[in-house]
XYZ file of C-alpha atoms in Angstrom:
481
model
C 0.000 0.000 0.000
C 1.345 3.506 -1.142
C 2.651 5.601 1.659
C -0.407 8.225 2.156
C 2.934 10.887 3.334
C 3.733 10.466 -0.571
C 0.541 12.087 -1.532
C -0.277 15.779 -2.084
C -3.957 15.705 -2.985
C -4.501 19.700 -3.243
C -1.737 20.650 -5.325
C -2.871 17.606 -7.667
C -6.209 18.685 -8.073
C -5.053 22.137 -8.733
C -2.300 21.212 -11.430
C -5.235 19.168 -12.720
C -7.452 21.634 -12.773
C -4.937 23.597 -14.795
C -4.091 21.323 -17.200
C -7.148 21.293 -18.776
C -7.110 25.285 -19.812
C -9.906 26.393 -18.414
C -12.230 29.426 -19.642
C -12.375 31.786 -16.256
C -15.924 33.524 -15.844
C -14.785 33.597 -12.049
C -12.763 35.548 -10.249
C -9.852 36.195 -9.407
C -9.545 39.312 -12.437
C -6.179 37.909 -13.567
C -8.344 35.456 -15.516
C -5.688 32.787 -15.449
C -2.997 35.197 -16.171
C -4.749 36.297 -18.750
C -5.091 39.890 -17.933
C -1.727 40.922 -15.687
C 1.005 43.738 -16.898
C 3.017 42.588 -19.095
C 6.390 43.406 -17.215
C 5.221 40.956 -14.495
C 3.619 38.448 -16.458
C 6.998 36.249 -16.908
C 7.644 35.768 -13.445
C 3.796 35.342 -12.075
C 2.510 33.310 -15.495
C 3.107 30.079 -13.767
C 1.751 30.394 -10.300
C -1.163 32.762 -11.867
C -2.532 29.615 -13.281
C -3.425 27.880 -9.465
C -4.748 30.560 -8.225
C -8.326 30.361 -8.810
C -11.163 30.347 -6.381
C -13.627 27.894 -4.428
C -14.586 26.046 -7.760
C -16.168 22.736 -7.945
C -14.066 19.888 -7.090
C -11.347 22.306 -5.428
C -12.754 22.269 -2.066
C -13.572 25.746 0.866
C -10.960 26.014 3.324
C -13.835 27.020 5.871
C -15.902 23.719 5.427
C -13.569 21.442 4.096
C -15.045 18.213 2.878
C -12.561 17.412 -0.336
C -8.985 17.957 -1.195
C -8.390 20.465 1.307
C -9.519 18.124 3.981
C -7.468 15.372 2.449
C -4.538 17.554 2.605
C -5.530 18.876 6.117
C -6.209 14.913 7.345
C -2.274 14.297 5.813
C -0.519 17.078 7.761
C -2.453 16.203 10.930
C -1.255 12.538 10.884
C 2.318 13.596 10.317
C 2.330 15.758 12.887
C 0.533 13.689 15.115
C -2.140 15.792 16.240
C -5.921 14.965 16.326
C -6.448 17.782 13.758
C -4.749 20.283 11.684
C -5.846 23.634 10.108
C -4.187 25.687 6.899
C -3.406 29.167 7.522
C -2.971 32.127 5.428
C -2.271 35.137 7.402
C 0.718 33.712 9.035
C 1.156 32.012 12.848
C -0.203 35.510 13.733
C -3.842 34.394 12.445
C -3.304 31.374 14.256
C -2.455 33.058 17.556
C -5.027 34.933 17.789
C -7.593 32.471 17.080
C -5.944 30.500 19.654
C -6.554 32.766 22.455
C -9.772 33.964 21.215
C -10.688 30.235 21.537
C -9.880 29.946 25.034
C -10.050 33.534 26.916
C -13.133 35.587 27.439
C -12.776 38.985 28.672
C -11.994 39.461 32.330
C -10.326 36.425 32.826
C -6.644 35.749 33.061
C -4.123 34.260 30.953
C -0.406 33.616 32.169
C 2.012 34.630 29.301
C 5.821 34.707 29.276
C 6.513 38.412 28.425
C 8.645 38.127 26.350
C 5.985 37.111 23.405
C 5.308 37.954 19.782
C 3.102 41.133 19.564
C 0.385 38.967 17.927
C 0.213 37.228 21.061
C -0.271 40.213 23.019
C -2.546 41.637 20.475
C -4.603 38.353 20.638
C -4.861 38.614 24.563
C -6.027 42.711 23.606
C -8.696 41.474 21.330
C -10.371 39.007 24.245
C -9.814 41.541 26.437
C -8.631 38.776 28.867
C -6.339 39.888 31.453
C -2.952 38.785 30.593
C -0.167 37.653 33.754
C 3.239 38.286 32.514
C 6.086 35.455 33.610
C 9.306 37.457 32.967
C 12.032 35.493 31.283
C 15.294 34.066 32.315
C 18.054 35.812 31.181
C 20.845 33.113 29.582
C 24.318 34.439 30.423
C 25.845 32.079 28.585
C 24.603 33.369 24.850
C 24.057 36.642 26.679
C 20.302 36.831 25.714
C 16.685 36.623 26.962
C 15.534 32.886 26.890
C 12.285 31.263 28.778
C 10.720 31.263 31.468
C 12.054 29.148 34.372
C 9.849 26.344 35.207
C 10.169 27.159 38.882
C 8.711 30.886 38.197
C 5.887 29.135 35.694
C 4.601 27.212 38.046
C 4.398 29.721 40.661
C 2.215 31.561 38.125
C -0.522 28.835 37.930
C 0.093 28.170 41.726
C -0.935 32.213 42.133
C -3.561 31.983 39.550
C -5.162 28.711 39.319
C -7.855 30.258 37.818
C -6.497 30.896 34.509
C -7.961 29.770 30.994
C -4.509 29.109 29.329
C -0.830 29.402 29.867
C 0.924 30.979 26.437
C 4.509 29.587 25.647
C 6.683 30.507 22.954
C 9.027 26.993 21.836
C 11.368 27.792 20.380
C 12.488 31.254 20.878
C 13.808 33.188 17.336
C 17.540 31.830 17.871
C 16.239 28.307 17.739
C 16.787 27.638 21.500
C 14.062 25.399 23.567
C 13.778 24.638 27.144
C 11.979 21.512 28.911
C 8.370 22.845 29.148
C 6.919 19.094 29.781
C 6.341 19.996 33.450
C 5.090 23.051 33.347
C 2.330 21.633 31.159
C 1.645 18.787 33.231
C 1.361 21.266 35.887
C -1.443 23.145 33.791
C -2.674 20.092 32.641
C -3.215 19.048 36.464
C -5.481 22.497 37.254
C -7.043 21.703 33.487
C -5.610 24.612 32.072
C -4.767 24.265 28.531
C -1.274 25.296 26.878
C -1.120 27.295 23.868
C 2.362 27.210 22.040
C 3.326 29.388 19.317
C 6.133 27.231 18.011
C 6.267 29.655 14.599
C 10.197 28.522 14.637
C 9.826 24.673 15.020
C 7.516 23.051 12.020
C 10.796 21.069 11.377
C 10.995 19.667 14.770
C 8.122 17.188 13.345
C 11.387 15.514 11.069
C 12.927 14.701 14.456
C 16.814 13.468 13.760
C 19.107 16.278 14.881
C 16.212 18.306 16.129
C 14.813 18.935 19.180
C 11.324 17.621 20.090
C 8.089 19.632 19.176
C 5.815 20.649 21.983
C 3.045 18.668 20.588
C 5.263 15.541 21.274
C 5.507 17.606 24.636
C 1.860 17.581 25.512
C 1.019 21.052 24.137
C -2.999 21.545 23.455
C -2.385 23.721 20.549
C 0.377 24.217 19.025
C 0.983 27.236 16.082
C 3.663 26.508 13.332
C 4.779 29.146 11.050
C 5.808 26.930 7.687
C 7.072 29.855 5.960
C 10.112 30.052 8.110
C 11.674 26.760 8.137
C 9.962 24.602 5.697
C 9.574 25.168 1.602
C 6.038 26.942 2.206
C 5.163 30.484 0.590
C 5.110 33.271 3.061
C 2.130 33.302 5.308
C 1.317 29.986 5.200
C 1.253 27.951 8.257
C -0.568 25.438 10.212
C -2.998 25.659 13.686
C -2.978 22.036 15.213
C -5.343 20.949 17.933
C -3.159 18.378 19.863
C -6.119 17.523 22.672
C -9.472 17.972 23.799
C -9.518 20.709 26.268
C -10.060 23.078 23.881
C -13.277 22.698 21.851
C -12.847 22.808 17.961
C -15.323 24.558 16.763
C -14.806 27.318 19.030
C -11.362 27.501 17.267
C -12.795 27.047 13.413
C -15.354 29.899 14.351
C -12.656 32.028 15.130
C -10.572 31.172 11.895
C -13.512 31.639 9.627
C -13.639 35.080 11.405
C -10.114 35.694 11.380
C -9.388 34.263 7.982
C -10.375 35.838 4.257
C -13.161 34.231 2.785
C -11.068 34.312 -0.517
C -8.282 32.060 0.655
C -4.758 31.815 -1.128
C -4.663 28.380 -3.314
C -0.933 28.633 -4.131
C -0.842 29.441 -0.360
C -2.797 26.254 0.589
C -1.046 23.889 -1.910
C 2.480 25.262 -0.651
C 1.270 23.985 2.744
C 0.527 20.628 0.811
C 3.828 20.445 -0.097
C 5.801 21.464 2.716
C 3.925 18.756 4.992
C 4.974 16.612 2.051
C 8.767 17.420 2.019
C 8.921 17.169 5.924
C 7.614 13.900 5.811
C 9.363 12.510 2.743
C 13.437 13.870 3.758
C 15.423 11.324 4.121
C 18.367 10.404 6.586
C 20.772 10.665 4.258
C 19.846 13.919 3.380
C 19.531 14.833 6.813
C 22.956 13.321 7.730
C 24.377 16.214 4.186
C 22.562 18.368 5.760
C 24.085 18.024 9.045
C 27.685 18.107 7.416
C 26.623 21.300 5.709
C 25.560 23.015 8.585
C 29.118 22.193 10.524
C 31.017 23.522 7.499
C 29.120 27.028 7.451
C 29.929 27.364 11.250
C 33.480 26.748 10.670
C 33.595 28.803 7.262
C 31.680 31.258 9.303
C 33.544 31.098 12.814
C 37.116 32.248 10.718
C 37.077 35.518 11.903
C 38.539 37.304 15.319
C 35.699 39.631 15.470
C 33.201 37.409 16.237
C 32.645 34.088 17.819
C 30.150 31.264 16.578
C 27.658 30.510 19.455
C 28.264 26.575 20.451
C 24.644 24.734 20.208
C 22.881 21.734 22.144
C 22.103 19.136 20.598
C 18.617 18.332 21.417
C 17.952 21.865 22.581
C 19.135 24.301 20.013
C 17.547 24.383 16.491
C 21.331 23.277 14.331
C 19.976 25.510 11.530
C 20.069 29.091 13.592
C 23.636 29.435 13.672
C 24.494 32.979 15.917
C 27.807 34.847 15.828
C 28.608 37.168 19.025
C 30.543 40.198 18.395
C 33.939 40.547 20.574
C 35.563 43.551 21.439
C 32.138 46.045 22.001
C 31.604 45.538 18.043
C 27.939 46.679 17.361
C 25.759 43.200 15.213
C 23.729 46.203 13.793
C 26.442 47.372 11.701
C 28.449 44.042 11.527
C 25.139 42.808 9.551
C 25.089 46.276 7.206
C 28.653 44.643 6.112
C 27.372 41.106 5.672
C 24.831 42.403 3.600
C 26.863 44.662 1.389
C 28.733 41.152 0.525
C 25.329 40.098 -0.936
C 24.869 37.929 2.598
C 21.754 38.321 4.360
C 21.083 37.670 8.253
C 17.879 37.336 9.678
C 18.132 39.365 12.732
C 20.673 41.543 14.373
C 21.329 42.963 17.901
C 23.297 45.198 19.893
C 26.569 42.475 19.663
C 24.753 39.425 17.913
C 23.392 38.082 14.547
C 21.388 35.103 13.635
C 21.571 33.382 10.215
C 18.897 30.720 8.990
C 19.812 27.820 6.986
C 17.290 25.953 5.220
C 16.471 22.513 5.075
C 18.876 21.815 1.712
C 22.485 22.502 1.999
C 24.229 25.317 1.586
C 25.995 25.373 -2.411
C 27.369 28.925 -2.928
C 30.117 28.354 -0.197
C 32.672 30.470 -2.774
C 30.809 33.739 -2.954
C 30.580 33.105 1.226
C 33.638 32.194 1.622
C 35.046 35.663 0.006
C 32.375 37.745 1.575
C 33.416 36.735 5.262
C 36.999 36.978 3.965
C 36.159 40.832 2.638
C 34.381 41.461 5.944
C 37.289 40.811 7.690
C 39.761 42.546 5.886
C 37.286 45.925 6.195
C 36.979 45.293 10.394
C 40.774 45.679 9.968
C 40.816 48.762 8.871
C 37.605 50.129 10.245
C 37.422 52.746 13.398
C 34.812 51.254 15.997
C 32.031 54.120 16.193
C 29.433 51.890 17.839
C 30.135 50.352 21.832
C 28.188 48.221 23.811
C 26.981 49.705 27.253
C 26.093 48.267 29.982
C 23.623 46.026 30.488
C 19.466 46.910 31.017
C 17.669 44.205 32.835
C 14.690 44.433 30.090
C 12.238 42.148 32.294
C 12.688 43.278 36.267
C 9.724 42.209 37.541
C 8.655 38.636 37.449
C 5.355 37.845 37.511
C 3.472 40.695 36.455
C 0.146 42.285 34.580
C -0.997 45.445 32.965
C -2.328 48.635 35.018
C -5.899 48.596 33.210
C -7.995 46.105 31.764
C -8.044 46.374 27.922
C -12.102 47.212 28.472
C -10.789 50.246 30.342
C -8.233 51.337 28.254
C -10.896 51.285 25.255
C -12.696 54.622 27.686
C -9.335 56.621 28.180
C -7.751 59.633 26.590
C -4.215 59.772 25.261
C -1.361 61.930 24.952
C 2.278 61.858 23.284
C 4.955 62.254 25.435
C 8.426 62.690 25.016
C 11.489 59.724 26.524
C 12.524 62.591 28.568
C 9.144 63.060 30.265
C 7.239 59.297 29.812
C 8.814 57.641 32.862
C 5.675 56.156 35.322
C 3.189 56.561 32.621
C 1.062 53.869 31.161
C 1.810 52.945 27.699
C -0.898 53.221 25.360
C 0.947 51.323 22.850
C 3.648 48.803 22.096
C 7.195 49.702 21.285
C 8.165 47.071 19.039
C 11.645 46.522 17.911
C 11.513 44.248 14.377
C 12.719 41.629 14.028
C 11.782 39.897 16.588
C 8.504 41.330 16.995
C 8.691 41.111 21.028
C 7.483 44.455 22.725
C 9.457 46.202 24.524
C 6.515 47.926 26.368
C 3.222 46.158 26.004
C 0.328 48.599 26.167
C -0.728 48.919 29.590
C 2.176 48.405 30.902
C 3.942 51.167 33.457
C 6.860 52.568 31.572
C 10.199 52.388 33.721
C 13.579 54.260 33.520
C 14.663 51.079 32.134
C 12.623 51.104 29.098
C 13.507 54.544 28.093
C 17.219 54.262 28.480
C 16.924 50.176 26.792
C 14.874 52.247 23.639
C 17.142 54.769 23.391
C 20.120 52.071 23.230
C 18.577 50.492 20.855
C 18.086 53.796 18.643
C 21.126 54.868 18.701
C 21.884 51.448 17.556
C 20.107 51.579 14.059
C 17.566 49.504 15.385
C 14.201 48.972 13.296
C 10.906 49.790 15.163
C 7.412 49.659 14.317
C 6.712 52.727 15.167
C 6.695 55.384 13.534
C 7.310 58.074 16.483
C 9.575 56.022 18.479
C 12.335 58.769 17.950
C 10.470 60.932 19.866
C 8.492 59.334 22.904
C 5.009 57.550 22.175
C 1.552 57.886 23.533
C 0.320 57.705 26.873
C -2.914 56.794 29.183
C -3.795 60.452 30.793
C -4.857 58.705 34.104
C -6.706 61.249 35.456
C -9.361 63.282 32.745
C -10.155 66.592 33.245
């Protein structure tokens, strides 16, 4: 019997449906590529022709019953879950349906701060009331990791009352921590775990990866397939990995969330990446592996910057991080890598993080000369950014915001500047991006250590989304006249 991993029953029926040149009285306008500017048309021609709409035989992605179902039954047996769900607007669409799912407003939800914004933006939209668990800072890589399990469970031990606990596995550099405990604990006062694992759709392949936290007991668990498997950007996956949350209050909220005109080369992409996770082989694994050692030691030749060691078992083998030496600043360090037509993922005030795919690297010339010119140019070049001292980002440990989101939704606000913000309630997030982690969350009191870790940060080059964050942002006025 045919290995069911082997088929890919949505992009079939689309390249099917293709085949057979059909006349478009439908939308979408293109018309098949048909009607597109001309100047685009090479490069779009072929993926024009899949995208078409919910025609017979081609299935709805909000009441699935053919090859979208098929394709959805296939990714939620290889990732073991008891059900899986296409997205296309990203693991933020799934987030928030997530949450939405499980938190009502006025009631709380434990969070480690240190979250994506569409977390945090999920937890607005409930209007739930969110507990922060401030993370544990990792002095060995010098960065913000997880939560401590000890300071986790003395969340749910203060507030037993919660309707989920929200984890982020793994964090951007690839790094996970043992969270099987604290979701027993949960588990034992029935409160369900939420995991935005955006980073780890790969885990599923297992090998020289660290376990996923579905394997871990997560009850839903968000993957972002965009970012480390061959899916088009935006697609991802929402799986349902038990029964204490209720599906259809999870499907209502993605066929509110979600466009009722759904992306089919989106959809079919997630096909196809379920299909190449389950299909890679060991060997290939074991080139990959080799790969991934040679770009750390192609990468590590350098006495400005050291390659971070990794785990096995804990670290994600395909972020590979460099930290600066000698007060070097990773904003401008990655400014030079890209000027050599090499292009990091994320920088910080002394690190940078570079993603390798699931194939092997094959241009190791035109990287091998780029680090080489980088090299020779830090020789030469006067240092004119330092690293200060230290900001403790996350001081207080177990924490919440000042007003409920309700009452926020009633208050007046004003735009102050960093000089004059300090003890003020943020009415927005300052968002540094990439990573997408506030910050200040709205709501939260803003400390002398937030304005002086912004202004770091800004003098820097760092990005923000924000497009006042130069000058101060906007404030709560707590008392109205």
């Amino acid at each position: 019997m045919k290995n069911p991993q082997l088929l890919t029953p949505l992009f079939d029926k689309l390249i099917d449906f293709s085949t057979r040149k059909p006349v478009s009285f439908h939308v979408p306008g293109h018309k098949n590529g048909q009607a597109f500017p001309i100047n685009g048309k090479k490069v779009f021609q072929d993926i024009l022709s899949i995208d078409v709409t919910e025609l017979t035989g081609l299935d709805d992605l909000h009441a699935p019953g053919g090859v979208i179902a098929d394709a959805q039954k296939l990714a939620a047996s290889w990732f073991g879950v008891l059900q899986t769900y296409f997205l296309v607007g990203g693991s933020t669409v799934g987030n928030l349906a997530m949450i939405l799912a499980t938190c009502s407003s006025g009631e709380k939800v434990i969070v480690q701060r240190n979250c994506h914004k569409s977390i945090l933006n999920g937890i607005e939209l409930s209007g739930a009331r969110p507990i922060f668990v401030a993370p544990d800072h990792n002095f060995i890589v010098d960065r913000y990791g997880a939560p401590s399990e000890e300071l986790l469970t003395e969340a749910i031990t203060l507030h037993p009352d919660a309707k989920a606990v929200i984890l982020t596995y793994p964090d951007y550099f690839g790094n996970t921590s043992d969270i099987s405990n604290v979701i027993n604990f949960a588990h034992q006062h029935d409160i369900p775990v939420l995991v935005d694992e955006a980073h780890g759709v790969h885990f599923s392949i297992g090998h020289i990866f660290p376990k996923s936290s579905i394997d871990l007991g997560a009850d839903i668990v968000v993957h972002s397939a965009h970012k480390m498997a061959p899916a088009m950007t935006m697609a991802s996956y929402l799986h349902i990995n038990s029964n204490r949350v209720k599906r259809e209050r999870v499907e209502h909220y993605l066929q509110i969330l979600q466009t009722s005109s759904p992306s089919y080369p989106l959809m079919a992409s997630l096909d196809l990446a379920r299909f190449y996770l389950a299909t890679i082989t060991s060997s290939q694994m074991d080139e990959l592996l080799i790969s991934i050692d040679r770009f750390r030691d192609v990468l590590g030749n350098s006495s400005f910057w050291k390659v971070l060691d990794y785990q096995s078992g804990v670290d994600d083998p395909l972020k590979v991080t460099i930290q600066l030496n000698n007060g070097w600043n990773g904003y401008d360090i990655a400014k030079l890598f890209e000027r050599e037509r090499l292009y990091p993922e994320l920088a910080t005030h002394n690190q940078i993080l570079f993603v390798l795919g699931l194939s092997p690297i094959n241009r190791w010339e035109e990287i091998q000369v780029g680090i080489q010119n980088i090299n020779e140019q830090l020789k030469i070049m006067t240092k004119h950014a330092t690293i200060e001292g230290k900001v403790d980002y996350f001081p207080w440990k177990i924490t919440s915001i000042k007003f409920t989101y309700n009452e926020m939704k009633k208050k007046s606000t004003t735009f102050v500047t960093w000089d004059d913000v300090n003890q003020h309630i943020a009415a927005e997030a300052i968002i540094p991006y990439p990573p997408g982690i506030p910050i200040i969350a709205k709501g939260e009191q803003v400390t002398e250590n937030h304005v002086q870790t912004i202004k770091k940060l800004l003098q820097q080059g760092t990005n923000f989304q924000n497009k006042l964050v130069k000058d101060g942002l906007h404030v709560f006025i707590q008392k109205e006249s």
